[in-house]
Amino acid sequence: MIRATLKCIVAALLLMPLHATAQSSDPLPPETRLIYASGTATPTEDDFTIASAQDLTITLTDQKVPAELRTATVVVSQGDAVVGSATLSAPAATASFKIAKATGDYVLRVFGDPNAAYSVGTFTVCVAPQSSPSNCIQSASIAGNLSRPSTASNPSVSTLSVDLTVATGGSYTVNFGDRAFPVALQTAPNVALFQGSSIVSLGIASGTALNLTPGTYTLLSVAQADATAQAGLYGISITGPATLLSVSVPVGSLAAASQVTNSSAQSLTLKAVDFGFPGALSSVMALVTTGATALGNVTSSSGPSTFAAAAGPLQIWTYAAAGGSAGTYEVDLQSASASLLQAAFGVNSGTAYAYGFVSPQPLAAGSYQVSANDLAFPANLASLQVAAAQGGVLLGQKASSGTLDVTLAAGPVVLLAAASPASSGTGLFDVNVQTSGSSPTLELDEVQPVSAVGGVTTQPITLGVAGNFAVTLTDLALPVKFQTLALVGASKGSVLGKIYGGGTFPLTVTPGNYQFTVVAIPDAQQHYGMYGIEIVNAPPTVTLNASPTSLAAGGATTLSWTTTNATSCTASGGTFSGSEPAGSGSTAVVVSATTTYTLTCTGPGGSASSSATVTATAAPGKSGGGGALGMEMLGLLGALAAARTRRMRSARP
């Protein structure tokens, strides 16, 4: 049996960590990542485990429902390497490959292009023993489809589909209302209720009462935002013997709400501030809801708004529109004694991008330095500006990269940045704040991609210990090499290393926060790409030397060694044995015969060894006056004496 899978990659041109297998002490264990372009069919992904070694056959089959696939590829990876792949192209219905002695954890992915007339196609993948290739291993085999997204969707239209469970039958009332945030909806919600495939009610008006029996229902709702703002919000609830639903629903491009919890019933104050950096915004507003109920709203020009809120979850919705340029703003929600939310946002305009960052912890009052650095990856930015704010007030700004000195009161700080990429469409910058003085403390450090083309992901990693690591990026060229593939590591505004196309750089770090950014843009014709990435403990290195390397038996040689990334070492060979210190060392040993000496060292990144051979020759015989004669010499002298006697006898007359 082949099981269906719903595990799919859900974002276009984003980097998704799909799988990893390595030592748990590695910051980023080896893994592969699949990238695909917007508008292409969403790949299917699943993982499986083979407990004991066996030879496998992996078979991809086009089920030709509703029509044959134009092309499809199945690929299996382990760690950061591809172990096998196969591609079928119409009219072929199958493609397969073999894995010898498979064991461990694997990731299986299928990507490709469905039939143009239907934009969808169905496939199966059978993972089976080579000895019986039709006997699919259920836990490893899958069924799925490749579906190309529709290009006809209206970005101002949003749908809601939610399953409801009625435990107690009775009369339930459906209520919904337009929150006119940021403006009124162009089309009010069209609401329908189904039970299975049966229609319960269509075109439900707000205030309608429905008699529902126990069971499972599906609510569908469609609404359209204002054509200019392309953003809207409405609340919808279903109440009766129990509350079945109470939510606020964003429409169009309205961003998801920030979620907070109000610890007790109390009065709250909502505030919105337009920083006017780098330019003023045409509008800034915020709204607080609890479920389907609106509690309070504010604009940047209206001043703070105070309202009562019960204990429980709250949603804070924000909206802003650019003026003549990009801009930044802040939204705060506070009680009399605590901050429930402090968030900063950027609003883009054309090729100008803006960003806001809030320090995760309050800072002590004092002098600080704010820095903005163009990391020149993969190319220099066309422009970069930075500003600092506190309490809704700009403290200073700088129209280029560099350092800005500010004096802060106790509390969080807000860093603002504005940037434009070069003609390549992609850039990267770092913005940070640290205390002033000879021994600065880093308080906030953010690496931000600036991209008009997508395909950029930054992954923060916190290292708790010092160590040496190796950062590796590999283009797996599946189906072909990336158009652009690059990686950069950074911390505190400094670049630690870069990779273009593929390669490795060493990384020596102290405890702290680090950011690794990958730019991955697939080939324009293939739309898909796959790469391997890892940040692992650097393997040990060992160098062992002997001096001299040739001597007479019984003589002494000095063994000396150096190691890196090792925590312990073991010696072997002759009298060179037992534990030896990592790092560097030396020792003298007596060599009685030709011997190979070996030093094996281990560390967090594995083990390594180095050997040195010392050749021993026989000791020369002793010479000089006095002392006993050797047996060989006595024998030789005896033979010479006998020969002399024979010659003397033969010479007599």
Tab-separated table of N, CA and C in Angstrom, residues 64 89 101 128 142 204 268 270 356 359 363 403 483 500-501 509 547 564 592:
chain	number	residue	atom	x	y	z
A	64	LYS	N	-1.340	9.457	-14.351
A	64	LYS	CA	-2.052	10.057	-15.490
A	64	LYS	C	-3.492	10.408	-15.142
A	89	SER	N	9.673	11.822	-18.364
A	89	SER	CA	9.094	12.816	-19.256
A	89	SER	C	8.066	12.122	-20.132
A	101	LYS	N	22.466	-0.972	0.018
A	101	LYS	CA	22.715	-1.029	1.457
A	101	LYS	C	22.156	0.199	2.175
A	128	ALA	N	10.806	0.006	-2.331
A	128	ALA	CA	10.666	-1.435	-2.145
A	128	ALA	C	12.029	-2.115	-2.153
A	142	ILE	N	4.775	6.838	-0.976
A	142	ILE	CA	3.801	7.929	-0.912
A	142	ILE	C	3.003	8.027	-2.204
A	204	ILE	N	-25.784	33.471	3.800
A	204	ILE	CA	-26.284	33.742	5.156
A	204	ILE	C	-26.116	35.221	5.473
A	268	LEU	N	-6.355	49.488	28.861
A	268	LEU	CA	-5.168	49.433	28.022
A	268	LEU	C	-5.086	50.674	27.140
A	270	LEU	N	-3.463	52.158	23.496
A	270	LEU	CA	-2.906	51.827	22.191
A	270	LEU	C	-2.361	53.101	21.554
A	356	GLY	N	12.139	47.856	10.723
A	356	GLY	CA	12.160	48.275	12.117
A	356	GLY	C	12.503	47.108	13.025
A	359	SER	N	14.709	46.104	20.476
A	359	SER	CA	15.580	45.284	21.319
A	359	SER	C	14.732	44.326	22.148
A	363	LEU	N	17.141	48.172	27.851
A	363	LEU	CA	18.537	48.542	28.038
A	363	LEU	C	18.676	49.484	29.217
A	403	THR	N	28.475	54.641	12.042
A	403	THR	CA	28.147	54.591	13.466
A	403	THR	C	27.428	55.859	13.899
A	483	GLN	N	21.202	29.373	-10.769
A	483	GLN	CA	21.611	30.598	-11.444
A	483	GLN	C	22.500	31.413	-10.511
A	500	TYR	N	30.696	31.397	-2.755
A	500	TYR	CA	29.979	31.623	-4.003
A	500	TYR	C	29.985	30.335	-4.817
A	501	GLY	N	28.795	29.841	-5.166
A	501	GLY	CA	28.676	28.637	-5.960
A	501	GLY	C	28.787	27.363	-5.164
A	509	VAL	N	34.803	30.818	16.628
A	509	VAL	CA	33.839	31.703	17.271
A	509	VAL	C	33.945	31.626	18.786
A	547	SER	N	62.474	12.827	14.367
A	547	SER	CA	63.803	13.344	14.037
A	547	SER	C	64.835	12.687	14.956
A	564	THR	N	45.007	20.295	15.996
A	564	THR	CA	43.966	21.320	16.118
A	564	THR	C	42.617	20.626	16.265
A	592	SER	N	64.480	0.107	18.647
A	592	SER	CA	65.229	-1.149	18.576
A	592	SER	C	65.116	-1.805	17.202
